Short mmCIF file of C-alpha atoms in Angstrom, two decimals:
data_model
loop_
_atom_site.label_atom_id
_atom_site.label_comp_id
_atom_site.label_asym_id
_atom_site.label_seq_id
_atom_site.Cartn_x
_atom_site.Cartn_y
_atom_site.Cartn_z
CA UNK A 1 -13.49 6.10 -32.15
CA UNK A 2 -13.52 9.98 -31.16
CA UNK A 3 -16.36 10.70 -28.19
CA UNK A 4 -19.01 13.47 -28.99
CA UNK A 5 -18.27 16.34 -27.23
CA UNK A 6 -20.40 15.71 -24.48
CA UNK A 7 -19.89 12.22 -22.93
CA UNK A 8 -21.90 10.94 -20.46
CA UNK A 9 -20.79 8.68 -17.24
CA UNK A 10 -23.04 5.71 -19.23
CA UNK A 11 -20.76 6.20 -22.46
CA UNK A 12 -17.72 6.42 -20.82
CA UNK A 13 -18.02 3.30 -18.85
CA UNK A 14 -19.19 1.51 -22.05
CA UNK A 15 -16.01 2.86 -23.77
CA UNK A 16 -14.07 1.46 -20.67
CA UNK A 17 -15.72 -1.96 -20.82
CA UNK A 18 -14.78 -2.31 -24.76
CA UNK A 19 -11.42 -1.01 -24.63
CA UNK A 20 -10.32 -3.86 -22.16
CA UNK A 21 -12.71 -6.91 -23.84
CA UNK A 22 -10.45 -5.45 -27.60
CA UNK A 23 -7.64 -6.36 -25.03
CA UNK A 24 -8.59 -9.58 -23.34
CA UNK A 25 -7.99 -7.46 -20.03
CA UNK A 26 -11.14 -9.12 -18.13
CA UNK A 27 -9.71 -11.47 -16.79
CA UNK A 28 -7.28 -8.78 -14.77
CA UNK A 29 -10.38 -6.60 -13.78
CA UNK A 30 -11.38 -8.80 -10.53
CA UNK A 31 -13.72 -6.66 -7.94
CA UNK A 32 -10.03 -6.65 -5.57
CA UNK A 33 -7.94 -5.83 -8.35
CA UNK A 34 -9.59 -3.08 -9.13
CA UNK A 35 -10.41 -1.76 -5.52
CA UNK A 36 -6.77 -1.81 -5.08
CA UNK A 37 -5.83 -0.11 -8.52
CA UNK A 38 -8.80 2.65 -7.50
CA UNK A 39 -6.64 3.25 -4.38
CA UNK A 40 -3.27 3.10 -5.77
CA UNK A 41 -4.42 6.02 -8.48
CA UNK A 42 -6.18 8.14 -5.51
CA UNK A 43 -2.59 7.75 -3.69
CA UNK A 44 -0.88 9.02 -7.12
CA UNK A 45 -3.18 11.89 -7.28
CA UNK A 46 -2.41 12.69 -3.22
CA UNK A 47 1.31 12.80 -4.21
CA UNK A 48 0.69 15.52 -6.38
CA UNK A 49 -0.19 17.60 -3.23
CA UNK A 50 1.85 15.94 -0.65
CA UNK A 51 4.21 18.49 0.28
CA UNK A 52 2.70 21.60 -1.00
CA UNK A 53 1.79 24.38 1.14
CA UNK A 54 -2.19 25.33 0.70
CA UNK A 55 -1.32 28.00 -1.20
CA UNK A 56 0.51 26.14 -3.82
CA UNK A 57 -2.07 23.54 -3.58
CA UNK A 58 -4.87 25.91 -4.53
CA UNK A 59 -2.61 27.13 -7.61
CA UNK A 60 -2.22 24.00 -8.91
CA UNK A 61 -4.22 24.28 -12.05
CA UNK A 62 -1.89 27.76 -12.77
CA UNK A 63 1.29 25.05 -13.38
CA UNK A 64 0.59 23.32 -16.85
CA UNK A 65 2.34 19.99 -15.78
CA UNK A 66 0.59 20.07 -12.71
CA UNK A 67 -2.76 20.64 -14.45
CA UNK A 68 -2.10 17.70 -17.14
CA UNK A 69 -1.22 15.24 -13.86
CA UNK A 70 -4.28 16.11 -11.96
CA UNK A 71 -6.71 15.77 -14.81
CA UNK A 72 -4.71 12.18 -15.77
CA UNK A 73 -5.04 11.41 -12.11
CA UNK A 74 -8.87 12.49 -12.04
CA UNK A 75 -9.28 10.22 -15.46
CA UNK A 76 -7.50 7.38 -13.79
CA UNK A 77 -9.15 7.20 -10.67
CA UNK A 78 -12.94 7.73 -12.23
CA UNK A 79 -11.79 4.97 -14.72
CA UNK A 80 -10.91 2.67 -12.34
CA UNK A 81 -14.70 3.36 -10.29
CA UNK A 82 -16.23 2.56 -13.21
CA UNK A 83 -14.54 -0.57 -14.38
CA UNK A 84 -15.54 -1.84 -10.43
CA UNK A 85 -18.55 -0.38 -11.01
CA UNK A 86 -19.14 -2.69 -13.63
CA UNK A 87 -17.52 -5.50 -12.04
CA UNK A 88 -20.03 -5.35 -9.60
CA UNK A 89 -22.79 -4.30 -11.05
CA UNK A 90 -23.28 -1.29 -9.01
CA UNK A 91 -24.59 2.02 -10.54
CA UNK A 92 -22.64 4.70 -8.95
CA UNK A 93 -25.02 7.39 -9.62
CA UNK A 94 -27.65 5.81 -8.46
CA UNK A 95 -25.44 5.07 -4.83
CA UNK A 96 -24.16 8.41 -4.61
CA UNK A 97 -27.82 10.47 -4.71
CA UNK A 98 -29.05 7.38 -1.95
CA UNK A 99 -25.91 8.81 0.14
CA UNK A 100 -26.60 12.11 -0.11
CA UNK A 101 -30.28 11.59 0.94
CA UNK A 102 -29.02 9.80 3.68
CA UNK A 103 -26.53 12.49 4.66
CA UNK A 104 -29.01 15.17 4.71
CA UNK A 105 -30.93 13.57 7.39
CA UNK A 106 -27.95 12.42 9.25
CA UNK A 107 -26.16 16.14 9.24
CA UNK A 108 -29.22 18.70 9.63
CA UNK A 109 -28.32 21.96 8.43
CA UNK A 110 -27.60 24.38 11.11
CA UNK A 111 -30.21 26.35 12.85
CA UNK A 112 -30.57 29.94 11.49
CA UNK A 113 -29.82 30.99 15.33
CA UNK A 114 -27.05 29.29 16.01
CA UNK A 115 -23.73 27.97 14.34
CA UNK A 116 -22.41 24.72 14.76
CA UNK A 117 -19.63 25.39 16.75
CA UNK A 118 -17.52 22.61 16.02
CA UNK A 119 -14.21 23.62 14.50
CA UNK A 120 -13.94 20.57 12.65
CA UNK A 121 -15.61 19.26 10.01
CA UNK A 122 -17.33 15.18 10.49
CA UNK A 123 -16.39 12.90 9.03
CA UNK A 124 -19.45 11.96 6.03
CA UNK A 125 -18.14 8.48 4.76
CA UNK A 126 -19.52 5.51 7.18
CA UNK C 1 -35.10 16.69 -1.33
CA UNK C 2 -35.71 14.02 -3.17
CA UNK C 3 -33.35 13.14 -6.52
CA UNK C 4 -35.39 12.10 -9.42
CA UNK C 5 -34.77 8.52 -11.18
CA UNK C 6 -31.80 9.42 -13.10
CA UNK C 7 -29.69 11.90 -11.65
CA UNK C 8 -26.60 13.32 -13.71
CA UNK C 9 -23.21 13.23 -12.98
CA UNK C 10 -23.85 17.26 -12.71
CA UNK C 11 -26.84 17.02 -11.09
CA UNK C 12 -25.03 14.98 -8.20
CA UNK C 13 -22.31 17.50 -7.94
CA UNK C 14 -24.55 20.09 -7.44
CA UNK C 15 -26.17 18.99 -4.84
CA UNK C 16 -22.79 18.36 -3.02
CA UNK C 17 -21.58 21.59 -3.61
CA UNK C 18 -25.01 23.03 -2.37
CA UNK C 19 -25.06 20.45 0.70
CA UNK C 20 -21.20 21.72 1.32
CA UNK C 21 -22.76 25.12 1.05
CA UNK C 22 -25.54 24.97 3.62
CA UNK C 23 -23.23 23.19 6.33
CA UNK C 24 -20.09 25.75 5.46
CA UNK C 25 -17.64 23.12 5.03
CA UNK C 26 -16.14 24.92 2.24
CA UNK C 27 -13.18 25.86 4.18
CA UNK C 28 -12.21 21.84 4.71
CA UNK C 29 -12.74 21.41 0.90
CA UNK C 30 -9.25 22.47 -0.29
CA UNK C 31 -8.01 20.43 -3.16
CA UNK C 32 -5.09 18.94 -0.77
CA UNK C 33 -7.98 17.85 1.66
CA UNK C 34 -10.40 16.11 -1.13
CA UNK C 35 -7.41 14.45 -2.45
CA UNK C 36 -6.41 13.00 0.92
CA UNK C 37 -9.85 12.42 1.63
CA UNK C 38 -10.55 10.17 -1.74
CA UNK C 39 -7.26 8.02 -0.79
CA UNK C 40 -9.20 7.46 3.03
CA UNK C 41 -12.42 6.03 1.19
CA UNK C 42 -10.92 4.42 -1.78
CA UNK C 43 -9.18 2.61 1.08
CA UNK C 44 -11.80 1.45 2.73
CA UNK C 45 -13.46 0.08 -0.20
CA UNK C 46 -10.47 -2.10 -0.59
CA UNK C 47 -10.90 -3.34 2.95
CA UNK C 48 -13.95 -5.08 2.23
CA UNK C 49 -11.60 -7.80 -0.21
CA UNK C 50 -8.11 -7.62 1.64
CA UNK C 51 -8.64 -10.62 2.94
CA UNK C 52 -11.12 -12.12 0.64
CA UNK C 53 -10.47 -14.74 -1.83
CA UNK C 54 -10.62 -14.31 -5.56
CA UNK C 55 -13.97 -16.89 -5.29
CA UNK C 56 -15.22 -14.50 -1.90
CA UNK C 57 -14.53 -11.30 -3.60
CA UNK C 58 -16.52 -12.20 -6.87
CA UNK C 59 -19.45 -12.77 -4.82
CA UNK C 60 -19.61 -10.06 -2.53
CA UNK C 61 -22.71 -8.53 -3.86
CA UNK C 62 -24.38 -11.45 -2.57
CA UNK C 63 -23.78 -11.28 0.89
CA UNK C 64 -26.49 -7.96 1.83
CA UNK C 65 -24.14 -6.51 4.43
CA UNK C 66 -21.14 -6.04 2.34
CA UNK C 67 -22.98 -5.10 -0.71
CA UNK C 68 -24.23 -2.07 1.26
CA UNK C 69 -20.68 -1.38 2.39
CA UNK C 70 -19.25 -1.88 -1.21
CA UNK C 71 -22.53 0.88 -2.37
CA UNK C 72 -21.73 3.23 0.47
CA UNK C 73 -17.93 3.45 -0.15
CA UNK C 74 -18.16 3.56 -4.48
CA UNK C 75 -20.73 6.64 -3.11
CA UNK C 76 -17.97 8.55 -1.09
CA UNK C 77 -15.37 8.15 -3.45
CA UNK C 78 -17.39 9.72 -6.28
CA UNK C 79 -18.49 12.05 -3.65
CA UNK C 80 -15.00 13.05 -2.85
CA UNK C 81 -14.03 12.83 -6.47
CA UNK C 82 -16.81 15.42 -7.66
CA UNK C 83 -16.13 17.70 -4.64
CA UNK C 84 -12.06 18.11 -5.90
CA UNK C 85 -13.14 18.20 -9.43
CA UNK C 86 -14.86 21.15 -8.26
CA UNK C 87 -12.25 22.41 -6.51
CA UNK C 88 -10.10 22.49 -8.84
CA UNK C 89 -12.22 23.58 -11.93
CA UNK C 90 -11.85 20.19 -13.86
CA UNK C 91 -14.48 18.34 -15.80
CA UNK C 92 -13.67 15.00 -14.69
CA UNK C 93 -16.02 13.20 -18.07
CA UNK C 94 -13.71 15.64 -20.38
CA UNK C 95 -10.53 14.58 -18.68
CA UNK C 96 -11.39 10.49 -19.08
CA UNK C 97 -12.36 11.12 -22.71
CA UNK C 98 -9.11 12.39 -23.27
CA UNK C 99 -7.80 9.63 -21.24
CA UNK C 100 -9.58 6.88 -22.96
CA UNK C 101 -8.62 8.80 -26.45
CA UNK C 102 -4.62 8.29 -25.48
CA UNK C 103 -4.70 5.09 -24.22
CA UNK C 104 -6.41 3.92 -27.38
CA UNK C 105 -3.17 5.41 -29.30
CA UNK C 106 -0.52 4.09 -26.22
CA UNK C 107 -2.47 0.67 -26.09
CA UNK C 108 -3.19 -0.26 -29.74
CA UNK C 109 -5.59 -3.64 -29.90
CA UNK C 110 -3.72 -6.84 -30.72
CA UNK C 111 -3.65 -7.74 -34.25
CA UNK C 112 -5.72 -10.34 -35.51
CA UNK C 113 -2.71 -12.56 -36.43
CA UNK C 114 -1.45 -13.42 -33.06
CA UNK C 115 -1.59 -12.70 -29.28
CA UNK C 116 0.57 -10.22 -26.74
CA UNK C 117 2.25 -12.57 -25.34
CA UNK C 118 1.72 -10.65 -22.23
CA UNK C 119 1.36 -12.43 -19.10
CA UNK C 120 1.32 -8.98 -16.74
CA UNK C 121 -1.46 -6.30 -18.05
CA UNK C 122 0.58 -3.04 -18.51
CA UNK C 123 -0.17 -0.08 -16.65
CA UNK C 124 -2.69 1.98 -18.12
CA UNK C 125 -1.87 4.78 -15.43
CA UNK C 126 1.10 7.17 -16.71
CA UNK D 1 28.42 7.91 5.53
CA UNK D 2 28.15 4.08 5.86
CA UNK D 3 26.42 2.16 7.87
CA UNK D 4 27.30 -0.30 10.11
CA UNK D 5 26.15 -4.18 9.42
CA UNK D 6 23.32 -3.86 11.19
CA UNK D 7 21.47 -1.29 11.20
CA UNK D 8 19.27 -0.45 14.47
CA UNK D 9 15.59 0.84 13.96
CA UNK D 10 16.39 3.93 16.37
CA UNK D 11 19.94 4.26 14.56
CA UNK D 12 17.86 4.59 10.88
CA UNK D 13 15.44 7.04 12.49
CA UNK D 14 18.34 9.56 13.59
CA UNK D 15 19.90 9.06 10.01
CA UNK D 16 16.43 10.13 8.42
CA UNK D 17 16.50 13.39 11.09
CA UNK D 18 19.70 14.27 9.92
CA UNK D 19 19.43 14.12 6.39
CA UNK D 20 16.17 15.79 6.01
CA UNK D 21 17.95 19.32 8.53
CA UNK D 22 21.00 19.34 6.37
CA UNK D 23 18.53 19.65 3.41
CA UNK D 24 15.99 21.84 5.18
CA UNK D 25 13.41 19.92 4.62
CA UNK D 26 11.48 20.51 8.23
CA UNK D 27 9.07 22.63 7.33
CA UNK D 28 7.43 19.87 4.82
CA UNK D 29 7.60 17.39 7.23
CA UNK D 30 4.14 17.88 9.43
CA UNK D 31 2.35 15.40 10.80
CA UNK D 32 -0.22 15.71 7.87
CA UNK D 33 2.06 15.23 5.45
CA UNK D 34 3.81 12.98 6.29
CA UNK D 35 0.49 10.96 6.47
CA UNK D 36 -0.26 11.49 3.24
CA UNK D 37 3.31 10.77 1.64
CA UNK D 38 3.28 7.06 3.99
CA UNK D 39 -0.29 6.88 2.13
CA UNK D 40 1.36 7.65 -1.24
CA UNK D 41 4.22 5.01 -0.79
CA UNK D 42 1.71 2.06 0.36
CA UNK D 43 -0.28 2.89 -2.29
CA UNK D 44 3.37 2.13 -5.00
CA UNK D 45 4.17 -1.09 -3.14
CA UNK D 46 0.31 -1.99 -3.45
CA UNK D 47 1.28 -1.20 -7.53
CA UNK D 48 3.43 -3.79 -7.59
CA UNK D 49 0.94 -6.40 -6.97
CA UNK D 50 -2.20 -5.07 -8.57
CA UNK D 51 -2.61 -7.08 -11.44
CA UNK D 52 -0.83 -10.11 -10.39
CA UNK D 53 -2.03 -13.48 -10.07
CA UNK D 54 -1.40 -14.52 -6.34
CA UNK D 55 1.09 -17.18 -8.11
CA UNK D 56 3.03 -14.39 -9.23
CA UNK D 57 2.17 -12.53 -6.52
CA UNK D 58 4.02 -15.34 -4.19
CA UNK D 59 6.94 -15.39 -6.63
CA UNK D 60 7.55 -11.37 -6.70
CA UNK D 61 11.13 -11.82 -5.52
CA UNK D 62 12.45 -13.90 -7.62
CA UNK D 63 11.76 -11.29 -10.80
CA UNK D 64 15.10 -8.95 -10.05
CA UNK D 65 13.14 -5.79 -11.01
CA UNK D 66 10.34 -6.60 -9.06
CA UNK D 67 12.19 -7.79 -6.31
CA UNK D 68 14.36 -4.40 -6.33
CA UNK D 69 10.99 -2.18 -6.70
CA UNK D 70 9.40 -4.03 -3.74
CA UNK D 71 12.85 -3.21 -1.22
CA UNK D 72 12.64 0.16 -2.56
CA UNK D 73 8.95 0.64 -1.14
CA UNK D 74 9.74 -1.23 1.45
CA UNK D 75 12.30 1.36 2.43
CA UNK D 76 10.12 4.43 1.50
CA UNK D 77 7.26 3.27 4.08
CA UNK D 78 9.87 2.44 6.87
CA UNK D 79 11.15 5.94 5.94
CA UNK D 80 8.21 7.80 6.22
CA UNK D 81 6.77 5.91 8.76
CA UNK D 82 9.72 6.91 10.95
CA UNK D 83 9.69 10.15 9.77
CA UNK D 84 6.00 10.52 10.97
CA UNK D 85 6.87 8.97 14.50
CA UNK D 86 9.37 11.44 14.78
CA UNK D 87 6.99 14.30 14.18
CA UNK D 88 4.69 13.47 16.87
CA UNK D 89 6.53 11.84 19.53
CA UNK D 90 5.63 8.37 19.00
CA UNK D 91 7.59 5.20 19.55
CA UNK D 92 7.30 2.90 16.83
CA UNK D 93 8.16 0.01 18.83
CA UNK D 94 6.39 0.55 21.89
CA UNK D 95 2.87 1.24 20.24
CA UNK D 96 3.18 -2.20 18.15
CA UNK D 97 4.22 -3.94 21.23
CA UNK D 98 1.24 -2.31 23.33
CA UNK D 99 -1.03 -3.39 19.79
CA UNK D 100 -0.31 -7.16 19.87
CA UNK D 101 -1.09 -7.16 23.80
CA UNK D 102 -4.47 -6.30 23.01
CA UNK D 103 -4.67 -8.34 20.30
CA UNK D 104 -3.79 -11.04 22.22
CA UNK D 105 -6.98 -10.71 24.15
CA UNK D 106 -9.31 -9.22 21.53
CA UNK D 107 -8.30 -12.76 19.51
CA UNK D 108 -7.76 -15.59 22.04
CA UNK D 109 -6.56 -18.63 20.63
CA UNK D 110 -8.98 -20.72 19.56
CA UNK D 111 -9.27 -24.06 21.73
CA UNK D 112 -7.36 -27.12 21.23
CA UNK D 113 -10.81 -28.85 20.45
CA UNK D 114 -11.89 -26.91 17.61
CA UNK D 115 -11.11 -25.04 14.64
CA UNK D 116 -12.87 -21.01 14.80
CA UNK D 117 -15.38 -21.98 11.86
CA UNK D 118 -14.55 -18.79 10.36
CA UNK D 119 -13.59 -18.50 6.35
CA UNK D 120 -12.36 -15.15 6.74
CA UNK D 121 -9.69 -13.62 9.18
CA UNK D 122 -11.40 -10.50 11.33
CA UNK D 123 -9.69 -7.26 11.51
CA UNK D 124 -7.07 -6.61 13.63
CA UNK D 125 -6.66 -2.85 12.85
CA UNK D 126 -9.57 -0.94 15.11
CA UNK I 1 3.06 -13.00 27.36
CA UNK I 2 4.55 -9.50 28.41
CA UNK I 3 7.36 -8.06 26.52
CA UNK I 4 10.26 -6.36 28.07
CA UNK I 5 10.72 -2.83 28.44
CA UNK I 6 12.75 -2.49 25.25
CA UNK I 7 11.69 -4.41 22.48
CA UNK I 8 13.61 -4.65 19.08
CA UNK I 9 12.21 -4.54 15.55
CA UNK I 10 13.11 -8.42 15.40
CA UNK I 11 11.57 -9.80 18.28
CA UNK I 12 8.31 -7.95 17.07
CA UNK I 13 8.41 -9.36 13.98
CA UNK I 14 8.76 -12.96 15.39
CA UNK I 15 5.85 -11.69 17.88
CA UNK I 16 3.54 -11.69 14.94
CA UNK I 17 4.60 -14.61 12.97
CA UNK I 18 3.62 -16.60 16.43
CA UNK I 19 0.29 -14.32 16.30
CA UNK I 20 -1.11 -15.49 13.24
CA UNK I 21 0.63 -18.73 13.09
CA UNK I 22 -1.40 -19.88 16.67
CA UNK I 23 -4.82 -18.49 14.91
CA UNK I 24 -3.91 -20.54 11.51
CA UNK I 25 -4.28 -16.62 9.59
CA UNK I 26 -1.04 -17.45 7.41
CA UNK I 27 -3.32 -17.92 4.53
CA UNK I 28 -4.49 -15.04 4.26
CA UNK I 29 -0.69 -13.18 4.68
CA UNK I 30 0.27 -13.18 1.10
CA UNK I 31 2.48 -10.52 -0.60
CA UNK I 32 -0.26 -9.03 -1.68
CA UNK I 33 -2.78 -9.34 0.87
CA UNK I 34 -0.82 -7.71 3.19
CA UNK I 35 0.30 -4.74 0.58
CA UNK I 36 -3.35 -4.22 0.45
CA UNK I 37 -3.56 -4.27 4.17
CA UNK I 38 -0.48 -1.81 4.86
CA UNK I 39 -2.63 0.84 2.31
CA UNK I 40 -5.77 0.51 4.13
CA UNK I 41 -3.73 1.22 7.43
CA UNK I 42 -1.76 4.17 6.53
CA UNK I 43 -5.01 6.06 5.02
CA UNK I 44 -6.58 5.30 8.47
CA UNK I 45 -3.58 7.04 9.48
CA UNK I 46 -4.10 10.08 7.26
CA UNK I 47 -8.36 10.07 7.99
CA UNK I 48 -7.06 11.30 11.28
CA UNK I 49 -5.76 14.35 9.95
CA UNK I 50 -7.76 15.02 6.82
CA UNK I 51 -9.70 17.73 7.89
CA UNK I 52 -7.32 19.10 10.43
CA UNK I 53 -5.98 22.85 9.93
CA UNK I 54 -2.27 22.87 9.98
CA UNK I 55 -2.30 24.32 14.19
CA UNK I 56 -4.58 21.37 14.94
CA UNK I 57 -2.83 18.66 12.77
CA UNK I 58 0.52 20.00 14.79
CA UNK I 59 -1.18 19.64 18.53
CA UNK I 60 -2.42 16.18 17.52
CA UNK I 61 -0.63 14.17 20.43
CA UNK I 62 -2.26 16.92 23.04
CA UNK I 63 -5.88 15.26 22.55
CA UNK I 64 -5.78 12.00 24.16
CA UNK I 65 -8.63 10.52 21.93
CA UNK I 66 -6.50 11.22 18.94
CA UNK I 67 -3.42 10.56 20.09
CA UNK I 68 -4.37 7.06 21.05
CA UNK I 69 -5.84 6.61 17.71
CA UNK I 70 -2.47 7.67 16.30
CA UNK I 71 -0.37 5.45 18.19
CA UNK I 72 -2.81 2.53 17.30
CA UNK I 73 -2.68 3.14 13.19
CA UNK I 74 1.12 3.70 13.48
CA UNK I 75 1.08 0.25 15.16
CA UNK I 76 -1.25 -1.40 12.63
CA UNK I 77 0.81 0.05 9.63
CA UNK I 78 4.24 -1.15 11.53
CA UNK I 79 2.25 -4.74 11.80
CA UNK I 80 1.57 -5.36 8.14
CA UNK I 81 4.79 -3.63 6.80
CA UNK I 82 6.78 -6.48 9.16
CA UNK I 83 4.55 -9.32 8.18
CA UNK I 84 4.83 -8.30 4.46
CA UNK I 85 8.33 -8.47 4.94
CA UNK I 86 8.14 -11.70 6.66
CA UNK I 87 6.33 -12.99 3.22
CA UNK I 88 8.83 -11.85 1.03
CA UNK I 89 11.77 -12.05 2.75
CA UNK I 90 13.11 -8.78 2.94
CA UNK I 91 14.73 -7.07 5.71
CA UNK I 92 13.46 -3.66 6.25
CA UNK I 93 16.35 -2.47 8.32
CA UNK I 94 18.91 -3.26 5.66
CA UNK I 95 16.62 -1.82 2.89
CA UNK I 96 16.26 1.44 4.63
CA UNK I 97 19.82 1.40 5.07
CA UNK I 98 20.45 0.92 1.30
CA UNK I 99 17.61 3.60 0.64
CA UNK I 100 19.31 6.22 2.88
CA UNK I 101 22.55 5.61 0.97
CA UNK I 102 21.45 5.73 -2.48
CA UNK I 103 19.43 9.10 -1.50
CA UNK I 104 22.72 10.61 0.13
CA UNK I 105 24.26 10.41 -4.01
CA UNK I 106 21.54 11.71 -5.04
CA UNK I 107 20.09 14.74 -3.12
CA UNK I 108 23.54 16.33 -1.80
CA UNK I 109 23.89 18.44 0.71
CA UNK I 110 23.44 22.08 -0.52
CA UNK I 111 26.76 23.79 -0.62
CA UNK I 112 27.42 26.37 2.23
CA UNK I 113 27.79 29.30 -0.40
CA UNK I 114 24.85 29.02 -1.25
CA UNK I 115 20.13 27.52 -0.77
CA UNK I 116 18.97 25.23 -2.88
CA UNK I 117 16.20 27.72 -3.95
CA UNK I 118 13.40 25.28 -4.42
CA UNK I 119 10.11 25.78 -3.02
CA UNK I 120 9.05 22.31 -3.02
CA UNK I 121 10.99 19.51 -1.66
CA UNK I 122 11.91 16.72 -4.04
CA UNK I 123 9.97 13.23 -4.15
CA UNK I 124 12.89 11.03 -2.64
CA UNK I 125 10.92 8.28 -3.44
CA UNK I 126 11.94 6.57 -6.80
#
């Protein structure tokens, strides 16, 4: 039952898939469902940050109860893209590194004579 | 450029970080940003089923166009998610190891002598 | 400190001003964040729902806790939506009403001799 | 098919009932549909100002691109929040009310002797 120190993405997601079949949770983990309980956990995550100031926000691993919500939060949320990941049957390793190839061709990086000059950033999702 | 087979969950945020790098978006990359960001995409992966049914939404890998959306959008997310892990120093497989390890403690499996009961999954989220 | 019977949306709005100066709670309210936090509370009242069947889904308001939780969300969008609207100068009422005048020629009616043939509804949002 | 100058929250709501009723949608307006829905609106909300510095997130409203955009999302997240009332029955007005009341007892004014001496501002949402 305890994970070698070094899990993989693979193991994890196989961990995820038995822990809800011990718990006759499949039926729950629809595609929508879990699209929705992906979001919900990204919004609980935001919260943390909501109405800090960027200072505090980039000192939030220095408060210990702040650090133990953002790594449940982080757990939570990459749980949930797995268990749609398997819903789906979508390898999200495999979708990610055909994203960033496509991003590299769709964002060149910058000449070496000349910055961007845009002061802000574009948007990368599609 | 070009990823080999069977890129790593390190491997991919590497080459993030390094694509981040070359483009000098690090200043847009605060942890409050990434975490508002991730919301934004995890929300639009759940508006490809708000309006589907539970019969439409099981089969959405078989219509091509919204497969590729549902690919593209599981590919920002994890994008997003690696990019605040960094951010923020966490390793997001140690953090849903840890995860998995409490909920297995919080959530213990049903005995073999009888049912939950439970008509409502619980909330594996804290 | 009470409110009269009924409650105007404008009348709610100046109640929301006031209580957030006599805390001094201004500065947190930016346009940003307040985006975020509206994000945050769609995201609970989404919670609600998540893993219910869309019978119980239908019949949310007739559990008293539920049906309590789902006001309370209610309230905490309308709050920070206002609260947002506030921050940048927007009426509330007059963008929706400008909205569903475009939508009312983006989505004609469809003809009294035939049904639109479609199985899912479009998107209204743009 | 013009409204008047001064439109309420009510006659809105019944605007949009009419809406989807004349385009046979109400199938797809459940509770939790339209929960879904409100989500995916207010992060379209917050993509606006995800990358924005805190000087350009305040000057929003002075860019006309954006500040149509803004008006727009705040409309489509004022839509779905009124038809998901409309589904369940609730009245938002009265649940604000309630909301404001219950947060009056609960964050009090601080007394004139003396700040409240937090640096973050409280979650009033429950």
């Amino acid at each position: 039952m305890t994970e070698p120190a070094d899990p993989t993405l693979e193991s994890l997601r196989q961990r995820l898939t038995a822990f809800a079949a011990a718990r006759s949770w499949e039926p729950f983990h629809t595609p929508k469902n879990l699209a929705a309980a992906l979001t919900v956990e990204a919004g609980e995550l935001l919260e943390i940050f909501q109405w800090l100031t960027p200072e505090q926000a980039a000192a939030v691993m220095s408060d210990p109860d702040r650090a133990h919500r953002v790594r449940d939060e982080v757990a939570d949320v990459l749980a949930y893209l797995l268990q749609f990941c398997t819903a789906v049957g979508v390898d999200p390793l495999t979708a990610l590194a055909a994203k960033i190839d496509r991003n590299e061709l769709r964002f060149p990086v910058p000449g070496a004579g000349g910055g961007s000059g845009a002061d802000v950033k574009p948007d990368v999702g599609e």
